[in-house]
PDB file of C-alpha atoms in Angstrom:
ATOM      1  CA  ALA A   1     111.855  15.700  74.938  1.00  0.00           C
ATOM      2  CA  GLN A   2     113.475  16.881  71.770  1.00  0.00           C
ATOM      3  CA  LYS A   3     114.192  20.534  71.438  1.00  0.00           C
ATOM      4  CA  VAL A   4     116.330  22.966  69.463  1.00  0.00           C
ATOM      5  CA  THR A   5     117.267  26.313  70.936  1.00  0.00           C
ATOM      6  CA  GLN A   6     118.629  29.217  68.940  1.00  0.00           C
ATOM      7  CA  ALA A   7     119.113  31.800  71.622  1.00  0.00           C
ATOM      8  CA  GLN A   8     120.023  34.631  69.240  1.00  0.00           C
ATOM      9  CA  THR A   9     116.845  36.062  67.775  1.00  0.00           C
ATOM     10  CA  GLU A  10     118.544  38.705  65.667  1.00  0.00           C
ATOM     11  CA  ILE A  11     122.159  39.528  64.848  1.00  0.00           C
ATOM     12  CA  SER A  12     123.391  42.530  62.937  1.00  0.00           C
ATOM     13  CA  VAL A  13     126.943  42.744  61.580  1.00  0.00           C
ATOM     14  CA  VAL A  14     128.856  44.849  59.132  1.00  0.00           C
ATOM     15  CA  GLU A  15     130.087  43.281  55.921  1.00  0.00           C
ATOM     16  CA  LYS A  16     133.354  41.322  56.238  1.00  0.00           C
ATOM     17  CA  GLU A  17     132.818  40.569  59.910  1.00  0.00           C
ATOM     18  CA  ASP A  18     132.764  36.973  61.047  1.00  0.00           C
ATOM     19  CA  VAL A  19     129.575  35.830  62.752  1.00  0.00           C
ATOM     20  CA  THR A  20     128.633  32.690  64.665  1.00  0.00           C
ATOM     21  CA  LEU A  21     125.075  31.461  64.996  1.00  0.00           C
ATOM     22  CA  ASP A  22     124.475  29.280  68.021  1.00  0.00           C
ATOM     23  CA  CYS A  23     122.385  26.123  68.157  1.00  0.00           C
ATOM     24  CA  VAL A  24     121.852  23.923  71.204  1.00  0.00           C
ATOM     25  CA  TYR A  25     119.791  20.763  71.016  1.00  0.00           C
ATOM     26  CA  GLU A  26     118.231  18.216  73.344  1.00  0.00           C
ATOM     27  CA  THR A  27     117.579  14.586  72.496  1.00  0.00           C
ATOM     28  CA  ARG A  28     117.729  11.176  74.166  1.00  0.00           C
ATOM     29  CA  ASP A  29     118.502   9.452  70.893  1.00  0.00           C
ATOM     30  CA  THR A  30     121.999   8.134  70.294  1.00  0.00           C
ATOM     31  CA  THR A  31     121.561   8.377  66.544  1.00  0.00           C
ATOM     32  CA  TYR A  32     120.253  11.608  65.120  1.00  0.00           C
ATOM     33  CA  TYR A  33     120.898  14.197  62.449  1.00  0.00           C
ATOM     34  CA  LEU A  34     121.423  17.913  62.729  1.00  0.00           C
ATOM     35  CA  PHE A  35     120.701  20.394  59.976  1.00  0.00           C
ATOM     36  CA  TRP A  36     121.074  24.039  59.077  1.00  0.00           C
ATOM     37  CA  TYR A  37     118.745  25.809  56.667  1.00  0.00           C
ATOM     38  CA  LYS A  38     118.814  29.334  55.271  1.00  0.00           C
ATOM     39  CA  GLN A  39     115.664  31.304  54.517  1.00  0.00           C
ATOM     40  CA  PRO A  40     116.494  34.442  52.498  1.00  0.00           C
ATOM     41  CA  PRO A  41     114.016  37.308  52.159  1.00  0.00           C
ATOM     42  CA  SER A  42     112.569  35.597  49.073  1.00  0.00           C
ATOM     43  CA  GLY A  43     111.198  33.017  51.493  1.00  0.00           C
ATOM     44  CA  GLU A  44     112.353  29.633  50.191  1.00  0.00           C
ATOM     45  CA  LEU A  45     114.187  27.438  52.695  1.00  0.00           C
ATOM     46  CA  VAL A  46     117.575  26.294  51.433  1.00  0.00           C
ATOM     47  CA  PHE A  47     119.315  23.224  52.831  1.00  0.00           C
ATOM     48  CA  LEU A  48     122.886  23.956  53.937  1.00  0.00           C
ATOM     49  CA  ILE A  49     124.195  20.926  55.798  1.00  0.00           C
ATOM     50  CA  ARG A  50     123.319  17.637  57.489  1.00  0.00           C
ATOM     51  CA  ARG A  51     125.504  16.036  60.148  1.00  0.00           C
ATOM     52  CA  ASN A  52     125.237  12.554  61.597  1.00  0.00           C
ATOM     53  CA  SER A  53     125.522  12.303  65.372  1.00  0.00           C
ATOM     54  CA  PHE A  54     128.479   9.931  65.026  1.00  0.00           C
ATOM     55  CA  ASP A  55     130.525  12.362  62.981  1.00  0.00           C
ATOM     56  CA  GLU A  56     131.921  15.163  65.108  1.00  0.00           C
ATOM     57  CA  GLN A  57     134.375  16.430  62.561  1.00  0.00           C
ATOM     58  CA  ASN A  58     133.993  20.087  61.833  1.00  0.00           C
ATOM     59  CA  GLU A  59     133.049  20.952  58.310  1.00  0.00           C
ATOM     60  CA  ILE A  60     134.040  23.855  56.116  1.00  0.00           C
ATOM     61  CA  SER A  61     132.387  24.872  52.894  1.00  0.00           C
ATOM     62  CA  GLY A  62     133.772  28.077  51.481  1.00  0.00           C
ATOM     63  CA  ARG A  63     132.987  30.858  53.953  1.00  0.00           C
ATOM     64  CA  TYR A  64     130.730  28.572  55.979  1.00  0.00           C
ATOM     65  CA  SER A  65     131.893  26.308  58.771  1.00  0.00           C
ATOM     66  CA  TRP A  66     130.119  24.192  61.347  1.00  0.00           C
ATOM     67  CA  ASN A  67     131.290  23.152  64.803  1.00  0.00           C
ATOM     68  CA  PHE A  68     129.544  20.074  66.193  1.00  0.00           C
ATOM     69  CA  GLN A  69     130.231  19.290  69.861  1.00  0.00           C
ATOM     70  CA  LYS A  70     128.279  16.436  71.440  1.00  0.00           C
ATOM     71  CA  SER A  71     129.689  17.231  74.873  1.00  0.00           C
ATOM     72  CA  THR A  72     127.813  20.525  74.895  1.00  0.00           C
ATOM     73  CA  SER A  73     124.986  19.430  72.542  1.00  0.00           C
ATOM     74  CA  SER A  74     125.821  22.275  70.214  1.00  0.00           C
ATOM     75  CA  PHE A  75     126.017  22.647  66.460  1.00  0.00           C
ATOM     76  CA  ASN A  76     127.186  26.174  65.773  1.00  0.00           C
ATOM     77  CA  PHE A  77     127.442  27.803  62.373  1.00  0.00           C
ATOM     78  CA  THR A  78     130.079  30.395  61.485  1.00  0.00           C
ATOM     79  CA  ILE A  79     130.106  32.659  58.462  1.00  0.00           C
ATOM     80  CA  THR A  80     133.527  34.118  57.742  1.00  0.00           C
ATOM     81  CA  ALA A  81     133.854  37.491  56.031  1.00  0.00           C
ATOM     82  CA  SER A  82     130.100  37.980  55.888  1.00  0.00           C
ATOM     83  CA  GLN A  83     128.452  39.491  52.823  1.00  0.00           C
ATOM     84  CA  VAL A  84     125.173  41.320  52.318  1.00  0.00           C
ATOM     85  CA  VAL A  85     123.824  38.261  50.478  1.00  0.00           C
ATOM     86  CA  ASP A  86     124.178  36.279  53.703  1.00  0.00           C
ATOM     87  CA  SER A  87     121.297  38.277  55.177  1.00  0.00           C
ATOM     88  CA  ALA A  88     118.576  35.729  55.956  1.00  0.00           C
ATOM     89  CA  VAL A  89     116.934  33.789  58.723  1.00  0.00           C
ATOM     90  CA  TYR A  90     118.948  30.718  59.626  1.00  0.00           C
ATOM     91  CA  PHE A  91     117.303  27.664  61.153  1.00  0.00           C
ATOM     92  CA  CYS A  92     118.930  24.823  63.019  1.00  0.00           C
ATOM     93  CA  ALA A  93     117.001  21.531  63.086  1.00  0.00           C
ATOM     94  CA  LEU A  94     117.131  18.101  64.708  1.00  0.00           C
ATOM     95  CA  SER A  95     115.747  14.869  63.282  1.00  0.00           C
ATOM     96  CA  GLY A  96     112.707  13.359  64.958  1.00  0.00           C
ATOM     97  CA  ARG A  97     112.740  10.029  66.752  1.00  0.00           C
ATOM     98  CA  GLY A  98     112.584   6.575  65.255  1.00  0.00           C
ATOM     99  CA  SER A  99     110.625   6.233  62.054  1.00  0.00           C
ATOM    100  CA  GLN A 100     109.416   9.791  62.273  1.00  0.00           C
ATOM    101  CA  GLY A 101     110.350  11.821  59.264  1.00  0.00           C
ATOM    102  CA  ASN A 102     110.048  15.193  60.817  1.00  0.00           C
ATOM    103  CA  LEU A 103     112.548  17.878  61.607  1.00  0.00           C
ATOM    104  CA  ILE A 104     112.341  19.811  64.835  1.00  0.00           C
ATOM    105  CA  PHE A 105     113.280  23.375  64.055  1.00  0.00           C
ATOM    106  CA  GLY A 106     114.644  26.092  66.255  1.00  0.00           C
ATOM    107  CA  LYS A 107     112.962  29.497  66.161  1.00  0.00           C
ATOM    108  CA  GLY A 108     115.600  30.823  63.811  1.00  0.00           C
ATOM    109  CA  THR A 109     118.191  33.600  63.935  1.00  0.00           C
ATOM    110  CA  LYS A 110     117.711  36.602  61.703  1.00  0.00           C
ATOM    111  CA  LEU A 111     121.066  37.762  60.377  1.00  0.00           C
ATOM    112  CA  SER A 112     121.392  41.213  58.882  1.00  0.00           C
ATOM    113  CA  VAL A 113     124.648  42.043  57.140  1.00  0.00           C
ATOM    114  CA  LYS A 114     125.033  45.741  56.461  1.00  0.00           C
ATOM    115  CA  PRO A 115     127.367  47.166  53.792  1.00  0.00           C
TER     116      PRO A 115
ATOM    117  CA  GLY B   1     111.132  19.253  37.552  1.00  0.00           C
ATOM    118  CA  ALA B   2     114.138  21.080  38.787  1.00  0.00           C
ATOM    119  CA  GLY B   3     112.670  21.820  42.182  1.00  0.00           C
ATOM    120  CA  VAL B   4     109.646  21.331  44.404  1.00  0.00           C
ATOM    121  CA  SER B   5     106.625  23.234  43.154  1.00  0.00           C
ATOM    122  CA  GLN B   6     103.520  24.168  45.092  1.00  0.00           C
ATOM    123  CA  SER B   7     100.191  25.555  44.045  1.00  0.00           C
ATOM    124  CA  PRO B   8      98.534  27.884  44.532  1.00  0.00           C
ATOM    125  CA  SER B   9     101.170  30.335  45.705  1.00  0.00           C
ATOM    126  CA  ASN B  10      98.516  32.319  47.537  1.00  0.00           C
ATOM    127  CA  LYS B  11      95.072  31.335  48.734  1.00  0.00           C
ATOM    128  CA  VAL B  12      92.536  33.552  50.449  1.00  0.00           C
ATOM    129  CA  THR B  13      89.448  31.814  51.745  1.00  0.00           C
ATOM    130  CA  GLU B  14      86.566  32.414  54.062  1.00  0.00           C
ATOM    131  CA  LYS B  15      86.288  30.766  57.436  1.00  0.00           C
ATOM    132  CA  GLY B  16      84.482  27.454  57.158  1.00  0.00           C
ATOM    133  CA  LYS B  17      85.459  26.707  53.567  1.00  0.00           C
ATOM    134  CA  ASP B  18      87.622  23.749  52.519  1.00  0.00           C
ATOM    135  CA  VAL B  19      90.964  24.268  50.787  1.00  0.00           C
ATOM    136  CA  GLU B  20      93.283  21.966  48.906  1.00  0.00           C
ATOM    137  CA  LEU B  21      96.999  22.616  48.574  1.00  0.00           C
ATOM    138  CA  ARG B  22      99.152  20.816  46.049  1.00  0.00           C
ATOM    139  CA  CYS B  23     102.794  19.768  46.067  1.00  0.00           C
ATOM    140  CA  ASP B  24     104.845  18.437  43.163  1.00  0.00           C
ATOM    141  CA  PRO B  25     108.080  16.986  44.567  1.00  0.00           C
ATOM    142  CA  ILE B  26     111.335  16.488  42.718  1.00  0.00           C
ATOM    143  CA  SER B  27     111.056  13.483  40.428  1.00  0.00           C
ATOM    144  CA  GLY B  28     112.418  10.359  42.100  1.00  0.00           C
ATOM    145  CA  HIS B  29     112.220  11.707  45.633  1.00  0.00           C
ATOM    146  CA  THR B  30     110.483   9.066  47.737  1.00  0.00           C
ATOM    147  CA  ALA B  31     110.203  11.126  50.909  1.00  0.00           C
ATOM    148  CA  LEU B  32     107.764  14.037  51.054  1.00  0.00           C
ATOM    149  CA  TYR B  33     106.985  16.333  53.958  1.00  0.00           C
ATOM    150  CA  TRP B  34     104.485  19.038  54.789  1.00  0.00           C
ATOM    151  CA  TYR B  35     105.303  21.818  57.233  1.00  0.00           C
ATOM    152  CA  ARG B  36     103.647  25.072  58.094  1.00  0.00           C
ATOM    153  CA  GLN B  37     105.290  28.300  59.087  1.00  0.00           C
ATOM    154  CA  SER B  38     103.606  31.024  61.050  1.00  0.00           C
ATOM    155  CA  LEU B  39     104.890  33.977  63.040  1.00  0.00           C
ATOM    156  CA  GLY B  40     103.750  32.661  66.355  1.00  0.00           C
ATOM    157  CA  GLN B  41     104.597  28.985  65.960  1.00  0.00           C
ATOM    158  CA  GLY B  42     107.707  28.957  63.790  1.00  0.00           C
ATOM    159  CA  LEU B  43     108.156  25.890  61.583  1.00  0.00           C
ATOM    160  CA  GLU B  44     105.815  23.021  62.496  1.00  0.00           C
ATOM    161  CA  PHE B  45     105.928  19.530  61.068  1.00  0.00           C
ATOM    162  CA  LEU B  46     102.596  18.272  59.728  1.00  0.00           C
ATOM    163  CA  ILE B  47     103.076  14.955  57.941  1.00  0.00           C
ATOM    164  CA  TYR B  48     105.661  12.761  56.268  1.00  0.00           C
ATOM    165  CA  PHE B  49     105.178  10.374  53.335  1.00  0.00           C
ATOM    166  CA  GLN B  50     107.463   7.548  52.319  1.00  0.00           C
ATOM    167  CA  GLY B  51     106.210   6.615  48.879  1.00  0.00           C
ATOM    168  CA  ASN B  52     102.433   6.766  49.094  1.00  0.00           C
ATOM    169  CA  SER B  53     102.141   5.868  52.740  1.00  0.00           C
ATOM    170  CA  ALA B  54     102.289   8.160  55.717  1.00  0.00           C
ATOM    171  CA  PRO B  55     104.061   6.415  58.622  1.00  0.00           C
ATOM    172  CA  ASP B  56     103.930   9.584  60.639  1.00  0.00           C
ATOM    173  CA  LYS B  57     100.753  11.652  60.939  1.00  0.00           C
ATOM    174  CA  SER B  58     101.561  12.919  64.399  1.00  0.00           C
ATOM    175  CA  GLY B  59     101.915  16.521  63.381  1.00  0.00           C
ATOM    176  CA  LEU B  60      98.468  17.056  61.908  1.00  0.00           C
ATOM    177  CA  PRO B  61      96.884  19.598  64.271  1.00  0.00           C
ATOM    178  CA  SER B  62      93.319  18.322  64.045  1.00  0.00           C
ATOM    179  CA  ASP B  63      91.050  15.946  62.136  1.00  0.00           C
ATOM    180  CA  ARG B  64      90.226  18.833  59.804  1.00  0.00           C
ATOM    181  CA  PHE B  65      93.621  18.267  58.233  1.00  0.00           C
ATOM    182  CA  SER B  66      94.297  15.378  55.876  1.00  0.00           C
ATOM    183  CA  ALA B  67      96.848  14.589  53.219  1.00  0.00           C
ATOM    184  CA  GLU B  68      97.390  12.055  50.526  1.00  0.00           C
ATOM    185  CA  ARG B  69     100.029  11.175  48.020  1.00  0.00           C
ATOM    186  CA  THR B  70      99.425   9.278  44.824  1.00  0.00           C
ATOM    187  CA  GLY B  71     101.791   7.504  42.464  1.00  0.00           C
ATOM    188  CA  GLY B  72     104.662   8.255  44.792  1.00  0.00           C
ATOM    189  CA  SER B  73     104.612  11.759  43.445  1.00  0.00           C
ATOM    190  CA  VAL B  74     102.039  14.544  43.831  1.00  0.00           C
ATOM    191  CA  SER B  75     100.650  15.236  47.278  1.00  0.00           C
ATOM    192  CA  THR B  76      97.623  17.227  48.366  1.00  0.00           C
ATOM    193  CA  LEU B  77      96.995  18.694  51.789  1.00  0.00           C
ATOM    194  CA  THR B  78      93.330  19.318  52.514  1.00  0.00           C
ATOM    195  CA  ILE B  79      92.033  21.540  55.280  1.00  0.00           C
ATOM    196  CA  GLN B  80      88.321  21.265  55.945  1.00  0.00           C
ATOM    197  CA  ARG B  81      86.199  23.956  57.593  1.00  0.00           C
ATOM    198  CA  THR B  82      89.123  26.370  57.724  1.00  0.00           C
ATOM    199  CA  GLN B  83      89.637  28.523  60.792  1.00  0.00           C
ATOM    200  CA  GLN B  84      91.519  31.785  61.129  1.00  0.00           C
ATOM    201  CA  GLU B  85      94.284  30.051  63.075  1.00  0.00           C
ATOM    202  CA  ASP B  86      94.990  27.945  59.976  1.00  0.00           C
ATOM    203  CA  SER B  87      96.437  31.048  58.307  1.00  0.00           C
ATOM    204  CA  ALA B  88     100.101  30.319  57.627  1.00  0.00           C
ATOM    205  CA  VAL B  89     102.564  29.455  54.895  1.00  0.00           C
ATOM    206  CA  TYR B  90     102.305  25.755  54.075  1.00  0.00           C
ATOM    207  CA  LEU B  91     105.623  24.325  52.925  1.00  0.00           C
ATOM    208  CA  CYS B  92     106.249  21.093  51.102  1.00  0.00           C
ATOM    209  CA  ALA B  93     109.649  19.422  50.907  1.00  0.00           C
ATOM    210  CA  SER B  94     111.050  16.285  49.347  1.00  0.00           C
ATOM    211  CA  SER B  95     114.216  14.236  49.563  1.00  0.00           C
ATOM    212  CA  LEU B  96     115.683  11.083  48.024  1.00  0.00           C
ATOM    213  CA  GLU B  97     115.338   9.291  51.315  1.00  0.00           C
ATOM    214  CA  ARG B  98     114.201  10.114  54.820  1.00  0.00           C
ATOM    215  CA  LEU B  99     116.066  13.039  56.359  1.00  0.00           C
ATOM    216  CA  ALA B 100     118.607  13.241  53.537  1.00  0.00           C
ATOM    217  CA  GLY B 101     118.482  17.002  53.392  1.00  0.00           C
ATOM    218  CA  GLU B 102     115.171  18.187  52.133  1.00  0.00           C
ATOM    219  CA  THR B 103     114.506  20.509  49.215  1.00  0.00           C
ATOM    220  CA  PHE B 104     111.702  22.879  50.115  1.00  0.00           C
ATOM    221  CA  GLY B 105     109.128  24.387  47.801  1.00  0.00           C
ATOM    222  CA  PRO B 106     108.196  28.075  47.755  1.00  0.00           C
ATOM    223  CA  GLY B 107     105.129  27.477  49.914  1.00  0.00           C
ATOM    224  CA  THR B 108     101.443  28.339  49.727  1.00  0.00           C
ATOM    225  CA  ARG B 109     100.393  31.363  51.747  1.00  0.00           C
ATOM    226  CA  LEU B 110      96.950  30.631  53.167  1.00  0.00           C
ATOM    227  CA  THR B 111      94.853  33.447  54.570  1.00  0.00           C
ATOM    228  CA  VAL B 112      91.573  32.601  56.254  1.00  0.00           C
ATOM    229  CA  LEU B 113      89.296  35.618  56.646  1.00  0.00           C
TER     230      LEU B 113
END
């Protein structure tokens, strides 16, 4: 079965702290994609990143970085020097099997960054 | 347009009535998806279109739900004989190709009384 687990339901940090959001996935596919989305209080989901299962290189984009480890089936997301504007619900997702076009989402982690 | 648009933004209906939700994807995006988001169920996949055809209808929760896409562009999601458990935010997304990193619309908040 395919599954995405985001064990952290809510995280609260103070501005400028670093924070890591965990994502663990299950799939029997050898080829798959992993995603992170951000849903700010305004409600609209924003695409952050897509990684191919064959590319385990870590990625950095500004204050955001992603650590993909196939050995532990994890795709963790770190925000460095967090800011109040980072407050949102963050979703990790896994691509569905075969010709399916769906994403399987985790339950999300609500991040609150306090000034 | 610049992004994915959905209409209406809010819809309140009575149990048993039919509703139609509309999605205008980004021009040129061949892949279109419908999801719904509710407190209890999180984000659930409903249906995926590639062009005008729907190779994957596995997520539709019942035969009361149907969707179509015309001209490789606009899509409508129809819910017949609405039930209270259909209350949710219905999200549409589109991408240039399957699973390329979808752009989501603002959603339609459906409330069934």
